[in-house]
CSV table of C-alpha atoms in Angstrom, one decimal:
chain,number,residue,atom,x,y,z
A,106,MET,CA,59.0,-26.9,0.2
A,107,ALA,CA,57.3,-28.4,3.3
A,108,SER,CA,53.9,-29.9,2.9
A,109,ALA,CA,50.9,-29.0,5.1
A,110,PRO,CA,50.3,-31.3,8.1
A,111,ARG,CA,47.8,-34.0,7.5
A,112,ARG,CA,44.7,-34.2,9.5
A,113,ALA,CA,44.3,-37.3,11.7
A,114,PRO,CA,41.4,-39.6,10.6
A,115,ALA,CA,38.3,-39.5,12.8
A,116,ASN,CA,37.7,-42.6,14.7
A,117,GLY,CA,34.1,-41.9,15.8
A,118,ASP,CA,35.1,-41.1,19.3
A,119,ALA,CA,33.9,-37.5,20.2
A,120,SER,CA,36.6,-37.3,22.9
A,121,ALA,CA,39.2,-37.6,20.2
A,122,ASP,CA,38.1,-34.1,19.0
A,123,THR,CA,39.0,-32.5,22.3
A,124,LEU,CA,42.0,-31.9,24.4
A,125,PRO,CA,42.0,-31.2,28.2
A,126,VAL,CA,43.9,-28.0,28.7
A,127,GLN,CA,44.4,-25.3,31.4
A,128,LEU,CA,43.2,-22.1,29.8
A,129,PRO,CA,44.8,-18.8,31.0
A,130,VAL,CA,41.6,-16.7,31.7
A,131,ARG,CA,42.8,-14.3,34.4
A,132,GLY,CA,41.8,-10.8,33.4
A,133,ARG,CA,40.1,-12.0,30.2
A,134,LEU,CA,36.5,-11.3,29.2
A,135,VAL,CA,34.6,-14.6,29.2
A,136,THR,CA,30.9,-14.9,28.3
A,137,VAL,CA,28.8,-17.8,29.7
A,138,VAL,CA,25.5,-18.3,27.9
A,139,GLY,CA,22.7,-19.9,29.9
A,140,SER,CA,21.9,-20.6,33.5
A,141,SER,CA,22.0,-24.4,33.6
A,142,GLY,CA,23.9,-26.2,36.4
A,143,ARG,CA,26.9,-26.3,34.1
A,144,ALA,CA,26.7,-22.6,33.6
A,145,ILE,CA,26.6,-22.0,37.4
A,146,THR,CA,29.7,-24.2,38.0
A,147,THR,CA,31.5,-22.8,35.0
A,148,THR,CA,30.9,-19.2,36.2
A,149,GLY,CA,32.2,-20.1,39.7
A,150,SER,CA,35.3,-21.7,38.3
A,151,LEU,CA,36.0,-18.8,35.9
A,152,MET,CA,35.6,-16.3,38.8
A,153,ASN,CA,38.1,-18.4,40.9
A,154,ALA,CA,40.5,-18.3,38.0
A,155,GLY,CA,40.3,-14.5,37.8
A,156,ALA,CA,38.2,-14.2,34.6
A,157,VAL,CA,36.0,-11.2,34.0
A,158,VAL,CA,32.7,-13.0,33.6
A,159,THR,CA,29.5,-12.0,31.8
A,160,VAL,CA,26.5,-14.3,32.0
A,161,VAL,CA,23.8,-14.0,29.3
A,162,SER,CA,20.5,-15.7,30.1
A,163,PRO,CA,16.8,-14.7,29.8
A,164,ALA,CA,16.2,-16.3,33.2
A,165,PRO,CA,19.3,-16.3,35.4
A,166,THR,CA,19.2,-18.3,38.6
A,167,ALA,CA,19.2,-16.7,42.0
A,168,TYR,CA,22.8,-17.7,42.5
A,169,LEU,CA,23.9,-15.9,39.3
A,170,SER,CA,21.7,-12.9,40.2
A,171,ASP,CA,23.3,-12.7,43.6
A,172,LEU,CA,26.8,-12.7,42.1
A,173,ALA,CA,25.8,-9.9,39.8
A,174,ASP,CA,24.2,-8.0,42.7
A,175,ARG,CA,27.5,-8.2,44.6
A,176,GLY,CA,29.4,-6.9,41.5
A,177,LEU,CA,31.3,-10.1,41.0
A,178,ILE,CA,29.9,-10.8,37.5
A,179,ALA,CA,27.8,-9.0,34.9
A,180,ILE,CA,24.4,-10.3,33.7
A,181,HIS,CA,22.4,-9.6,30.6
A,182,GLU,CA,18.9,-10.9,31.1
A,183,ARG,CA,18.1,-11.7,27.4
A,184,ASP,CA,19.1,-14.0,24.7
A,185,VAL,CA,22.7,-13.9,23.4
A,186,VAL,CA,23.5,-11.4,20.7
A,187,ASN,CA,26.5,-11.1,18.5
A,188,GLU,CA,28.0,-8.3,20.6
A,189,ASP,CA,28.2,-10.8,23.6
A,190,ILE,CA,30.3,-13.1,21.4
A,191,ASP,CA,32.4,-10.3,19.9
A,192,SER,CA,33.4,-8.8,23.2
A,193,ALA,CA,34.6,-12.2,24.7
A,194,ALA,CA,38.0,-13.9,24.5
A,195,LEU,CA,36.1,-17.1,25.2
A,196,VAL,CA,32.5,-18.2,25.2
A,197,PHE,CA,30.9,-21.1,27.1
A,198,ALA,CA,27.5,-22.3,25.7
A,199,CYS,CA,25.7,-23.8,28.7
A,200,THR,CA,22.0,-23.3,28.0
A,201,GLY,CA,21.0,-26.9,28.7
A,202,ASP,CA,19.7,-27.2,25.2
A,203,GLN,CA,22.1,-29.0,22.8
A,204,GLU,CA,20.6,-27.4,19.7
A,205,ALA,CA,20.8,-23.9,21.2
A,206,ASP,CA,24.4,-24.5,22.3
A,207,GLY,CA,25.3,-25.7,18.8
A,208,ARG,CA,23.9,-22.5,17.3
A,209,ILE,CA,25.9,-20.4,19.8
A,210,ALA,CA,29.0,-22.3,18.9
A,211,ALA,CA,28.4,-21.9,15.2
A,212,ARG,CA,27.9,-18.1,15.7
A,213,ALA,CA,31.1,-17.9,17.7
A,214,LEU,CA,33.0,-19.9,15.0
A,215,ASP,CA,31.7,-17.6,12.3
A,216,ARG,CA,33.0,-14.6,14.4
A,217,GLY,CA,36.4,-16.2,15.2
A,218,VAL,CA,35.7,-16.6,18.9
A,219,PHE,CA,36.6,-19.9,20.6
A,220,CYS,CA,33.5,-21.5,22.2
A,221,ILE,CA,33.2,-24.4,24.6
A,222,VAL,CA,29.9,-26.3,24.4
A,223,ASP,CA,28.3,-28.1,27.3
A,224,GLU,CA,27.9,-31.6,26.1
A,225,PRO,CA,26.3,-34.3,28.3
A,226,ARG,CA,28.8,-36.8,29.4
A,227,ARG,CA,28.1,-40.5,28.9
A,228,SER,CA,28.9,-42.5,32.0
A,229,PRO,CA,30.1,-46.0,31.5
A,230,THR,CA,27.9,-47.1,34.4
A,231,THR,CA,24.7,-45.6,33.1
A,232,ASN,CA,25.4,-46.3,29.4
A,233,GLY,CA,24.1,-42.9,28.4
A,234,HIS,CA,20.8,-43.3,30.3
A,235,THR,CA,19.6,-40.8,32.8
A,236,ARG,CA,19.5,-42.0,36.4
A,237,VAL,CA,16.6,-40.7,38.6
A,238,GLY,CA,16.9,-40.4,42.3
A,239,ARG,CA,16.8,-37.9,45.2
A,240,VAL,CA,19.5,-35.8,46.7
A,241,THR,CA,19.1,-33.8,49.9
A,242,LEU,CA,21.2,-30.7,50.1
A,243,VAL,CA,22.1,-29.2,53.5
A,244,GLY,CA,22.9,-25.5,53.8
A,245,GLY,CA,21.9,-24.7,50.2
A,246,GLY,CA,21.6,-21.0,49.5
A,247,PRO,CA,23.5,-18.1,47.7
A,248,GLY,CA,27.2,-18.7,47.7
A,249,ASP,CA,29.7,-21.1,46.2
A,250,PRO,CA,28.0,-24.2,44.7
A,251,GLY,CA,31.2,-26.1,45.5
A,252,LEU,CA,30.4,-25.8,49.2
A,253,LEU,CA,27.1,-27.7,49.1
A,254,THR,CA,27.0,-30.8,51.3
A,255,ILE,CA,25.2,-33.9,50.1
A,256,ALA,CA,23.3,-35.3,53.0
A,257,GLY,CA,21.9,-38.4,51.3
A,258,ARG,CA,21.3,-40.0,48.0
A,259,ASP,CA,18.7,-42.6,46.9
């Protein structure tokens, strides 16, 4: 009789718990919770990949509202409810609040739905500290956030 595979020991590196993959999302229902910068870029990437995107946020950004107005995504202007998780093949927790994202992930896990949590990346150059500066955007407005031009950075 074959034995169950053994779990690899944790080495304290959070990246060891993840695996970069290409997820087939075309035609699948995907819920994005939040309207943070990560939620905006995730929504755009999901749309480009052909996913059927629903954003759940009590205060969606103008960009997300514009996409909904054009019928490109659905928006629910409220906090996430279990039905938002149940109806999705995949959930992205991108509220900008780590505790809230963790609660969303726990709810998804309890319901058997895979959830990707927006976790801040630690840059080796900043050693986990936030850098403050100014960026000037040229041509910012409704549309693809990937098309913004950075004019200058301090």
